[in-house]
Structures are given as structure tokens and as C-alpha cells.
Amino acid sequence: MHHDPQSDPHRLTRRGLLSLAVLAAGGVALSPLRSPAEDPVAVPKPQTPAPTAKPTPKPTPTAKPGPPPWRHRDPMLTTPLKRAANTRGAISSFKGAFPAMNVKAVVPLPGLTSAPVPWLAVSIVGPVNQLQIVNPDAGAPVHVVSIPGSHNGGIESLVWDRTSKTLYLSTSGSLLSWSPTSPKQVRRVAVVPGATVLYELRLDSVGNVWGGTYPNGATFTYTAATKRIRAHSRVAADTDYVRRVAIGPDDQVWVGTGSRNPRLFTFPASHPGRRTEVQLPDPMHNGFISSIDVIGNRVVVTASDITAQLLLDPASKKWTGKVDRVWGARRASAEVKGSGQKSAQGGGRIFNISKGILYATDTATWRDTKLGPVGTSAPLALHATSKAVLVASQIPTGLRLETFNLATGKIDKVRTVSLTDGEFTIQSLMGHSDGKVYVGGYMGDGLAAVNPDTGARWHSPDDEDLVNQIEAMIEFDATRSYIGSYGSADIISMDSRMKDKPGGYVRLERLSRKYHQSRPFGWAVNSRNVFFGTVPDYGRAGGVLGMIEPRTNKISWVLNGGGAGFVRAHSIIGLAADERHVYGTSSVRNGYGIPDTKGPAKVFKLEIATKKKVWETSPVASSGALYAPKLIAGWLVVADVEGINIIDPANGKLVRRHRLTPTRNAAHRPGWANADIAQVGDGSKLVHSATGTTTVVDFRAGTKAVIGTPKGKQRFGPRLAATPSGRVFGSTEKTVLVELDLLPRPATPTTKPAPPRPSKARPPKPAPRPTPSKAPKPSSTSTPTRARQPSPTPTPSPSP
């Protein structure tokens, strides 16, 4: 549901009031930075108070005075840091921070049982309970299987082999199988070399499993009889993706590519290298082939931003027309022969849904017959027989299964299935002034929150349909926050007073339409405005920089460098702002499916009033990505996977590097969120997290301390959030929200004092004569010395 933007009636925001209060108190956290070239501000001399009749009362002492204010370009930030003892790590944890019920796919399993309605294989998004085998008549899963080591999004594809009664599924770069003979587990049968994702599993006529790959840009086959996998060569030099695969009755294979120049390739299953290329009727610069199905006498194809179903003659490989009616979720049933009305040309029928109406489509003439209403416009699966069509769709608790009777033209049975909840992998975090920590989920929809004091959970309403995977979000004031949602780079405003209603969420802009953007990662606020930066769409380079005016709740401007990106061919992944300037960091990694831009990451400074760059530099030559900029004590503090960098905001030059992890920038491909900084209060402390090492830096004490121990099993992710009260939160084990301990703990003795010897009424033994070649032994009653605590060294772990 789309909501029109609404104006904010409050002229002076809560954040504006807080800013004024901080300035009045002498704080500098929100003050504009001044470069040395700028004129100093004249400070008036203090006036001597006039005498009064009564003595001036003494100020009431505070129990715990705060730290003195920072000096401009305070040298504490550029002084070398000393290693302090480790902190305890996580001091509290909240498992399953984002509980989820997001069904990814439903596959009927005809032949598994003799029941007239087939059992179903259901996959849900997330790293737990990914596979659920459902008996529709039971109303609940019969088997629930978690797959250790799976992709964060769960199962990518499933295909049912009725002959062998084997369900094949893919996750990450692995092919797995499930069998009713061992229903509580899946078995890893093969790994495709070099692939991180396996797409669209299909079966050929002899039961071989086919699939597409990323980043190989190729197909593979698995032969069950020999238990061998064969990876094929890349179909084209300009593609990393083969997302879609279809196989005709003659074992002709059709594959669809992306993200640049999406098109089709076809070849006989017996000769994968004998390929023919088929361009779309109107070639596209970037995007994906969305679906391929061999139906009747045509290959039916859909692609990004094309609403129609495109029809291809498989013999001539020529486009013959299109079906303008859009099939809901691009899904149709398999072809059924003899299902009611017969085709005049001997074809069968497929069944599909548009706007809540079930249609039958003749596969010879491609004419539609309107059958009747069903309870969904977004089917997950359609399973047809000659008498009925089973339609599966999602409801908040699981599945809705409707049986449409072809003879009566009506639904004659509705079942609901309660699925077992899953969990989203934590993708983004935001500490809010209401005390809660808000969570966005990988491949998720909606927003979740945890109250760290009570453990209470909250979730956005089920019928809110704007928020998808949240890349990052930010609070402007207590009433309004802004969300960056993948995959159309949606900029969404959330009214905290209406967060339990769909109307509390307003999409301000879909940046994919005009600016070809995909992921909003960078966010910053000052007292008046909100700023965002983005990663471009698949197959494109160059992110944009934009500004929102919360008073009107509208986007004021977007800068995209004339289409080349605000920073040319770089993604904008981090932002910081004061009242006059916006500072940002970039990554040479652009949209998926396109090579990284050569060279190091950039840092820039923009004057807000003129929308002109003041400078653009590359302060860290070794890093292709710089993350999470913060303005602290007159410096710009920027993260990379090695640690933090102190940059002079006057000119963008590097002043000091603080090494915090054992990782080298060159050892990791630049990313969009591989490192993060959480600022505590005025920045006296900050937390840095990257590549499994999380560190608290105390600038006033001049120390750095690893959070946790090198021997501990916990490794914290690179997403952090700080609350206004100074608490810092991260994540571990993909789905667990944790509060981090920020206090280094002193070393403890590793030896215990010797117990006192019993007193006896006899003289002590005479002391032995000293021997020059041996040191004297210590007395048994001497005080033990503390064992020396080794300097804690962080242990590297694989990057996320």
C-alpha cells in the first residue's frame, strides 16, 4: 500500500531542541567544524557580576560530573593508543532478535504419499527451520529441518524428483537432498567449485539435476547415478549470473542471465558448450531474466521492468508475441492435458492468477479463460490436475491452501497450515531514543525491535508492505526515523507515533526508477535535515547523495554526478553531517555483477547550502572501502577493516591511523558494510567492529581493548548501534542481538597463594648454605607473585 507523504507540523524538532541544549552547555558534538582557514569566533570576556544584597548561593554539586568538553582537533584522538585488558564480551543477549515467517517457496510433492492432495515442501527465509515438509490435511509441518551452514537467506531453490522420491535443494554453493527415508535431515551431495549461490534447480528427462550459478555465470549438472557434479564454462564474458534455467521435453536447456545485458542462451543437454544466444526483443542495459518456462509450443520469458510474458518459438528462436496479462508472482501451474475444456489444436492448459482471479490459458492459442476468484493475488504455487487447482499463498501464521473445483468454478475447500517460525539474520541496527534497539532482517520484510531492559519484542504490522530488507536506518527525532530498503532503494519515513499502523510508513521515493539505485547504506542527520547515500543497481556503477527535509517529509535534492555517481563510479556507503557540511565515504564496489572500480576509496566534503564539493580525497591508499564516518572533537573518524583513521576535515588528509584488527585491507574485497563504528556519547569512547574483531577505544584514557577474548567462541558482526544512554549493541550467531561490555577488566592472578603451614613446637630447619651456581629457592611462606597477563591479541576470522 502506498501512502502519500505527510507534512510534519512541528517546526522545531526534538533534535533541534537537544542541539540547542548541547550548544548552550558547551558541547561540540553537533557544532559546525571550523577549518584553520576560517576566521576564529570571538569569545567575549566574562563580565564581573554586579553586587547583590544577598550572597550568591553556591551551586549544588553534581554526583558525577561529565568529562570536560573536547578541544577543537583535540590531540587525544591522534595520540597512539595503548592496549588495555579485554572486556567480558557480551553482557546480555537476545536470541532470535527478529522472529520471521517469510515463505520463500512452496513445491508440491506428488507421489510422496497416496493422498489426493500432495504434501508440500516449504522453504522459509533465514538460517533456521529452512525446510518444512507439510501434510495439508494435518495443518502443520510433519518434518522441520534446519540446515547448518546454509546461506543467510536459507534455501535458494528446490526441485522434486518423483521417480526417486528425492527433493533436491540448494543453499550457498552446495547441492543437498532430502529423502522421506531420513526425514529429519538433509544430505550434502555436491559442491559447485567457485559458486557462492546456486539458482533454479531443474530436472532433465533422465533425472539429472541442472542449475545456474553466481558468480560463475554458468550452469552445472549433477548425476545421481554416479554422484558426480559437472560445472560448465561461463556462458558469456559479461555476466556473473545464471539465475533462471528451464528444460524442454526434448532436453533443450534454456538459461537466463544478468545483471548486464540480460539475455537467453540455449543448448542441448548433451552438449552444454554448443550455445546459441538469444537477445530480448528490446535489449536492456542491465537487469535480469526473471523467469523461463517451456510451455506447450513456446518458451515463456519475463525480464526486469517488463510486465508482459514474452513468447519465443523454440525452433526458430524468434519472438512471436506476448501475453499482456501479468501472472501473479510470475507463477503458473505445470501444463495439464485434458483439464476440462480441450484445446482446438491439441494443446493443454496452464493455470495462473491475476488480481485475485484464476485463469486457464490454452497453450496452443494462448487465449485465456476466466475461471473465478481466489483468495490471493500473489500465489506461492499452483498445482493442477484435470479436476482441480490447488493454490498456495502466505498468511501471517503460515499457508492458506485453496482447492478450486474446475467443474463448479468455485473454491470448495480452504485449509490453513501453521508453519514453524524462523528468524531473519540481523542486517541492520538502530539505537533509538525510546530505549529500544531496532532490527532489520536480511531478505526480510518489516521492522523489529527489542527492549534491552525487559526483553520485550515488537514487530511492525503484518499489513505494512513497504519495508523490505533494511540496509540502514537513522532516527531524526523521537517522532520520525528514516529507513533505506533494498532492492529498489526505497527511502521510507516512519512516524514513531503510528508505527503500529501501516499508515505510519510512507515511501518518499523509489530511487531505482530515475537513478538506478538499489541499496541505501549511508545516513546522517544534523538539526534540520537527513542525508542518504546509496549503492547502485545490479550491473551499474555510481551511487547518489540526497537530502530530506523532515519538516515537509520530502526529498529536497538528489545528486548523481550526471548519471556517473556523486563520486564517480563509487558507492556512497557512509555519511556524517554538521550544520554546514556533509562528509561521506565510498566503496569501489558497485552493484552486483560489475567489476570493482580501480583505485582506493574516497572521502568527500560537501557544502550543504551550495551543494558543491569542498574536497574529495583518498586518504587510505590500501583500502577500497571506508565506512561509518563520525565527527568527533573536530576530527573526521573513519573505519576500514584494519581499524580507524583520523582525518582532518579541513582538507581530507590522513592524520593518524589506529590499528585495531589483525586483518589487512588488501586481504578483503571492498564491501558496503564490512566495518562499523558506534559512537558513545560525545565520542570519548567508540566501538569498532570488522572481520570478527570488535574493539572499544577510549580516547581520554588513550586505550584500546578487545571486546571478548581471543579464546572465546563469540565473534561479533560488523553492524553496531549505540543508544543515547551510551549502550552499544551488536550481533552474533547471525540472529542474536547482544549488548557489548565496554569496560576493560584487570588481569586476575593465575596462581593461588600457598596455604599457611601449620604451627609446630619445634625449631625451624637451618637454612641451606648458598651455592654459587644455583639461585636460592624462595621461602614457602613468601608472598606469591601474580602471573603475567599476556597482551590480548585478537584472532582473525573469515570476513562475513
GROMACS .gro file of N, CA, C and O in nm, residues 670-739:
model
  280
  670PRO      N    1   3.665  -0.505  -0.112
  670PRO     CA    2   3.586  -0.394  -0.056
  670PRO      C    3   3.438  -0.427  -0.057
  670PRO      O    4   3.387  -0.489  -0.151
  671GLY      N    5   3.370  -0.385   0.048
  671GLY     CA    6   3.227  -0.414   0.060
  671GLY      C    7   3.148  -0.288   0.084
  671GLY      O    8   3.192  -0.176   0.056
  672TRP      N    9   3.026  -0.306   0.137
  672TRP     CA   10   2.937  -0.195   0.168
  672TRP      C   11   2.919  -0.179   0.318
  672TRP      O   12   2.882  -0.072   0.364
  673ALA      N   13   2.941  -0.286   0.395
  673ALA     CA   14   2.918  -0.279   0.540
  673ALA      C   15   3.008  -0.378   0.612
  673ALA      O   16   2.965  -0.446   0.704
  674ASN      N   17   3.135  -0.385   0.573
  674ASN     CA   18   3.228  -0.481   0.633
  674ASN      C   19   3.290  -0.431   0.762
  674ASN      O   20   3.362  -0.505   0.828
  675ALA      N   21   3.270  -0.304   0.796
  675ALA     CA   22   3.321  -0.248   0.921
  675ALA      C   23   3.223  -0.142   0.968
  675ALA      O   24   3.150  -0.083   0.888
  676ASP      N   25   3.224  -0.118   1.098
  676ASP     CA   26   3.131  -0.018   1.153
  676ASP      C   27   3.194   0.046   1.275
  676ASP      O   28   3.285  -0.010   1.338
  677ILE      N   29   3.145   0.167   1.307
  677ILE     CA   30   3.182   0.239   1.428
  677ILE      C   31   3.054   0.278   1.500
  677ILE      O   32   2.960   0.329   1.438
  678ALA      N   33   3.049   0.255   1.630
  678ALA     CA   34   2.942   0.306   1.716
  678ALA      C   35   3.003   0.411   1.807
  678ALA      O   36   3.100   0.383   1.878
  679GLN      N   37   2.948   0.530   1.806
  679GLN     CA   38   2.998   0.640   1.888
  679GLN      C   39   2.921   0.645   2.019
  679GLN      O   40   2.799   0.647   2.020
  680VAL      N   41   2.993   0.648   2.129
  680VAL     CA   42   2.932   0.655   2.261
  680VAL      C   43   2.937   0.799   2.309
  680VAL      O   44   3.045   0.857   2.325
  681GLY      N   45   2.820   0.858   2.329
  681GLY     CA   46   2.813   0.994   2.381
  681GLY      C   47   2.885   1.092   2.291
  681GLY      O   48   2.861   1.100   2.170
  682ASP      N   49   2.977   1.169   2.349
  682ASP     CA   50   3.049   1.272   2.274
  682ASP      C   51   3.166   1.215   2.194
  682ASP      O   52   3.241   1.289   2.132
  683GLY      N   53   3.179   1.084   2.195
  683GLY     CA   54   3.288   1.021   2.122
  683GLY      C   55   3.409   0.992   2.207
  683GLY      O   56   3.513   0.950   2.155
  684SER      N   57   3.399   1.013   2.339
  684SER     CA   58   3.511   0.975   2.426
  684SER      C   59   3.545   0.828   2.407
  684SER      O   60   3.661   0.789   2.410
  685LYS      N   61   3.441   0.748   2.387
  685LYS     CA   62   3.460   0.607   2.353
  685LYS      C   63   3.391   0.580   2.221
  685LYS      O   64   3.289   0.641   2.188
  686LEU      N   65   3.447   0.486   2.148
  686LEU     CA   66   3.378   0.434   2.031
  686LEU      C   67   3.412   0.286   2.019
  686LEU      O   68   3.511   0.238   2.074
  687VAL      N   69   3.325   0.215   1.949
  687VAL     CA   70   3.344   0.072   1.926
  687VAL      C   71   3.360   0.050   1.777
  687VAL      O   72   3.284   0.102   1.696
  688HIS      N   73   3.461  -0.026   1.742
  688HIS     CA   74   3.489  -0.062   1.602
  688HIS      C   75   3.474  -0.213   1.589
  688HIS      O   76   3.519  -0.290   1.674
  689SER      N   77   3.410  -0.257   1.480
  689SER     CA   78   3.394  -0.399   1.458
  689SER      C   79   3.416  -0.431   1.310
  689SER      O   80   3.359  -0.366   1.223
  690ALA      N   81   3.500  -0.532   1.285
  690ALA     CA   82   3.527  -0.576   1.148
  690ALA      C   83   3.596  -0.712   1.153
  690ALA      O   84   3.679  -0.738   1.241
  691THR      N   85   3.559  -0.798   1.059
  691THR     CA   86   3.623  -0.929   1.037
  691THR      C   87   3.639  -1.010   1.165
  691THR      O   88   3.739  -1.077   1.185
  692GLY      N   89   3.539  -1.004   1.253
  692GLY     CA   90   3.541  -1.088   1.372
  692GLY      C   91   3.614  -1.030   1.491
  692GLY      O   92   3.619  -1.094   1.596
  693THR      N   93   3.673  -0.913   1.480
  693THR     CA   94   3.739  -0.847   1.592
  693THR      C   95   3.663  -0.719   1.627
  693THR      O   96   3.642  -0.635   1.540
  694THR      N   97   3.623  -0.707   1.751
  694THR     CA   98   3.547  -0.591   1.797
  694THR      C   99   3.625  -0.524   1.909
  694THR      O  100   3.670  -0.591   2.003
  695THR      N  101   3.643  -0.392   1.902
  695THR     CA  102   3.733  -0.320   1.991
  695THR      C  103   3.665  -0.196   2.044
  695THR      O  104   3.596  -0.126   1.969
  696VAL      N  105   3.685  -0.168   2.173
  696VAL     CA  106   3.640  -0.042   2.231
  696VAL      C  107   3.762   0.048   2.247
  696VAL      O  108   3.866   0.007   2.301
  697VAL      N  109   3.752   0.169   2.195
  697VAL     CA  110   3.858   0.269   2.204
  697VAL      C  111   3.814   0.376   2.302
  697VAL      O  112   3.702   0.429   2.292
  698ASP      N  113   3.900   0.407   2.399
  698ASP     CA  114   3.875   0.514   2.496
  698ASP      C  115   3.980   0.622   2.470
  698ASP      O  116   4.096   0.608   2.508
  699PHE      N  117   3.939   0.728   2.401
  699PHE     CA  118   4.036   0.831   2.364
  699PHE      C  119   4.089   0.906   2.486
  699PHE      O  120   4.206   0.943   2.490
  700ARG      N  121   4.003   0.931   2.584
  700ARG     CA  122   4.050   1.006   2.701
  700ARG      C  123   4.151   0.925   2.783
  700ARG      O  124   4.245   0.981   2.838
  701ALA      N  125   4.129   0.793   2.790
  701ALA     CA  126   4.226   0.708   2.860
  701ALA      C  127   4.342   0.668   2.771
  701ALA      O  128   4.443   0.617   2.819
  702GLY      N  129   4.326   0.688   2.639
  702GLY     CA  130   4.432   0.651   2.545
  702GLY      C  131   4.448   0.502   2.529
  702GLY      O  132   4.561   0.453   2.508
  703THR      N  133   4.336   0.425   2.534
  703THR     CA  134   4.346   0.279   2.531
  703THR      C  135   4.257   0.220   2.423
  703THR      O  136   4.161   0.282   2.377
  704LYS      N  137   4.290   0.096   2.389
  704LYS     CA  138   4.207   0.014   2.302
  704LYS      C  139   4.199  -0.124   2.365
  704LYS      O  140   4.298  -0.178   2.414
  705ALA      N  141   4.079  -0.180   2.367
  705ALA     CA  142   4.058  -0.308   2.434
  705ALA      C  143   3.968  -0.396   2.348
  705ALA      O  144   3.862  -0.352   2.302
  706VAL      N  145   4.010  -0.519   2.327
  706VAL     CA  146   3.929  -0.614   2.252
  706VAL      C  147   3.807  -0.651   2.335
  706VAL      O  148   3.817  -0.675   2.456
  707ILE      N  149   3.689  -0.653   2.270
  707ILE     CA  150   3.567  -0.693   2.339
  707ILE      C  151   3.553  -0.844   2.326
  707ILE      O  152   3.535  -0.897   2.216
  708GLY      N  153   3.564  -0.913   2.439
  708GLY     CA  154   3.568  -1.059   2.438
  708GLY      C  155   3.712  -1.106   2.448
  708GLY      O  156   3.805  -1.028   2.470
  709THR      N  157   3.732  -1.234   2.432
  709THR     CA  158   3.865  -1.292   2.441
  709THR      C  159   3.899  -1.367   2.315
  709THR      O  160   3.811  -1.424   2.250
  710PRO      N  161   4.026  -1.370   2.277
  710PRO     CA  162   4.064  -1.445   2.157
  710PRO      C  163   4.027  -1.592   2.164
  710PRO      O  164   4.001  -1.655   2.064
  711LYS      N  165   4.022  -1.647   2.286
  711LYS     CA  166   3.989  -1.789   2.301
  711LYS      C  167   3.838  -1.813   2.304
  711LYS      O  168   3.794  -1.927   2.295
  712GLY      N  169   3.761  -1.707   2.317
  712GLY     CA  170   3.616  -1.723   2.323
  712GLY      C  171   3.558  -1.760   2.189
  712GLY      O  172   3.616  -1.736   2.083
  713LYS      N  173   3.440  -1.820   2.193
  713LYS     CA  174   3.374  -1.864   2.070
  713LYS      C  175   3.294  -1.754   2.004
  713LYS      O  176   3.261  -1.762   1.887
  714GLN      N  177   3.259  -1.649   2.080
  714GLN     CA  178   3.177  -1.544   2.023
  714GLN      C  179   3.257  -1.455   1.930
  714GLN      O  180   3.367  -1.411   1.963
  715ARG      N  181   3.202  -1.432   1.813
  715ARG     CA  182   3.255  -1.334   1.720
  715ARG      C  183   3.139  -1.242   1.683
  715ARG      O  184   3.032  -1.289   1.647
  716PHE      N  185   3.161  -1.113   1.692
  716PHE     CA  186   3.054  -1.018   1.671
  716PHE      C  187   3.057  -0.967   1.528
  716PHE      O  188   3.164  -0.947   1.470
  717GLY      N  189   2.939  -0.944   1.473
  717GLY     CA  190   2.928  -0.899   1.336
  717GLY      C  191   2.969  -0.754   1.319
  717GLY      O  192   2.994  -0.682   1.416
  718PRO      N  193   2.973  -0.706   1.193
  718PRO     CA  194   3.020  -0.570   1.168
  718PRO      C  195   2.912  -0.464   1.177
  718PRO      O  196   2.937  -0.349   1.142
  719ARG      N  197   2.791  -0.498   1.222
  719ARG     CA  198   2.685  -0.398   1.238
  719ARG      C  199   2.671  -0.364   1.386
  719ARG      O  200   2.656  -0.454   1.470
  720LEU      N  201   2.674  -0.234   1.417
  720LEU     CA  202   2.668  -0.186   1.555
  720LEU      C  203   2.562  -0.078   1.568
  720LEU      O  204   2.524  -0.015   1.470
  721ALA      N  205   2.516  -0.057   1.692
  721ALA     CA  206   2.423   0.052   1.722
  721ALA      C  207   2.450   0.100   1.864
  721ALA      O  208   2.473   0.019   1.955
  722ALA      N  209   2.448   0.231   1.882
  722ALA     CA  210   2.461   0.291   2.015
  722ALA      C  211   2.332   0.361   2.051
  722ALA      O  212   2.267   0.423   1.966
  723THR      N  213   2.293   0.350   2.178
  723THR     CA  214   2.174   0.420   2.225
  723THR      C  215   2.216   0.555   2.284
  723THR      O  216   2.332   0.573   2.321
  724PRO      N  217   2.123   0.649   2.297
  724PRO     CA  218   2.158   0.778   2.358
  724PRO      C  219   2.213   0.764   2.499
  724PRO      O  220   2.288   0.851   2.545
  725SER      N  221   2.179   0.657   2.569
  725SER     CA  222   2.229   0.637   2.705
  725SER      C  223   2.371   0.582   2.708
  725SER      O  224   2.427   0.566   2.817
  726GLY      N  225   2.431   0.552   2.593
  726GLY     CA  226   2.569   0.509   2.590
  726GLY      C  227   2.589   0.359   2.585
  726GLY      O  228   2.702   0.311   2.602
  727ARG      N  229   2.485   0.282   2.560
  727ARG     CA  230   2.499   0.136   2.545
  727ARG      C  231   2.523   0.102   2.399
  727ARG      O  232   2.468   0.167   2.309
  728VAL      N  233   2.604   0.000   2.376
  728VAL     CA  234   2.638  -0.039   2.239
  728VAL      C  235   2.593  -0.183   2.218
  728VAL      O  236   2.618  -0.271   2.302
  729PHE      N  237   2.531  -0.207   2.102
  729PHE     CA  238   2.477  -0.338   2.069
  729PHE      C  239   2.534  -0.386   1.936
  729PHE      O  240   2.562  -0.308   1.846
  730GLY      N  241   2.551  -0.517   1.928
  730GLY     CA  242   2.596  -0.582   1.806
  730GLY      C  243   2.522  -0.713   1.790
  730GLY      O  244   2.416  -0.735   1.849
  731SER      N  245   2.579  -0.802   1.712
  731SER     CA  246   2.513  -0.931   1.688
  731SER      C  247   2.615  -1.042   1.685
  731SER      O  248   2.734  -1.020   1.660
  732THR      N  249   2.567  -1.163   1.708
  732THR     CA  250   2.649  -1.282   1.697
  732THR      C  251   2.560  -1.397   1.654
  732THR      O  252   2.436  -1.390   1.667
  733GLU      N  253   2.620  -1.500   1.598
  733GLU     CA  254   2.548  -1.619   1.553
  733GLU      C  255   2.432  -1.583   1.460
  733GLU      O  256   2.327  -1.645   1.462
  734LYS      N  257   2.451  -1.479   1.383
  734LYS     CA  258   2.359  -1.432   1.279
  734LYS      C  259   2.230  -1.370   1.331
  734LYS      O  260   2.185  -1.268   1.279
  735THR      N  261   2.169  -1.429   1.433
  735THR     CA  262   2.035  -1.385   1.473
  735THR      C  263   2.026  -1.335   1.617
  735THR      O  264   1.918  -1.300   1.663
  736VAL      N  265   2.137  -1.331   1.690
  736VAL     CA  266   2.135  -1.297   1.832
  736VAL      C  267   2.183  -1.153   1.850
  736VAL      O  268   2.294  -1.117   1.809
  737LEU      N  269   2.098  -1.070   1.911
  737LEU     CA  270   2.136  -0.933   1.947
  737LEU      C  271   2.208  -0.938   2.081
  737LEU      O  272   2.164  -1.006   2.174
  738VAL      N  273   2.321  -0.866   2.091
  738VAL     CA  274   2.398  -0.866   2.215
  738VAL      C  275   2.432  -0.724   2.255
  738VAL      O  276   2.451  -0.637   2.171
  739GLU      N  277   2.438  -0.703   2.388
  739GLU     CA  278   2.495  -0.579   2.440
  739GLU      C  279   2.641  -0.604   2.472
  739GLU      O  280   2.675  -0.705   2.534
   0.00000   0.00000   0.00000
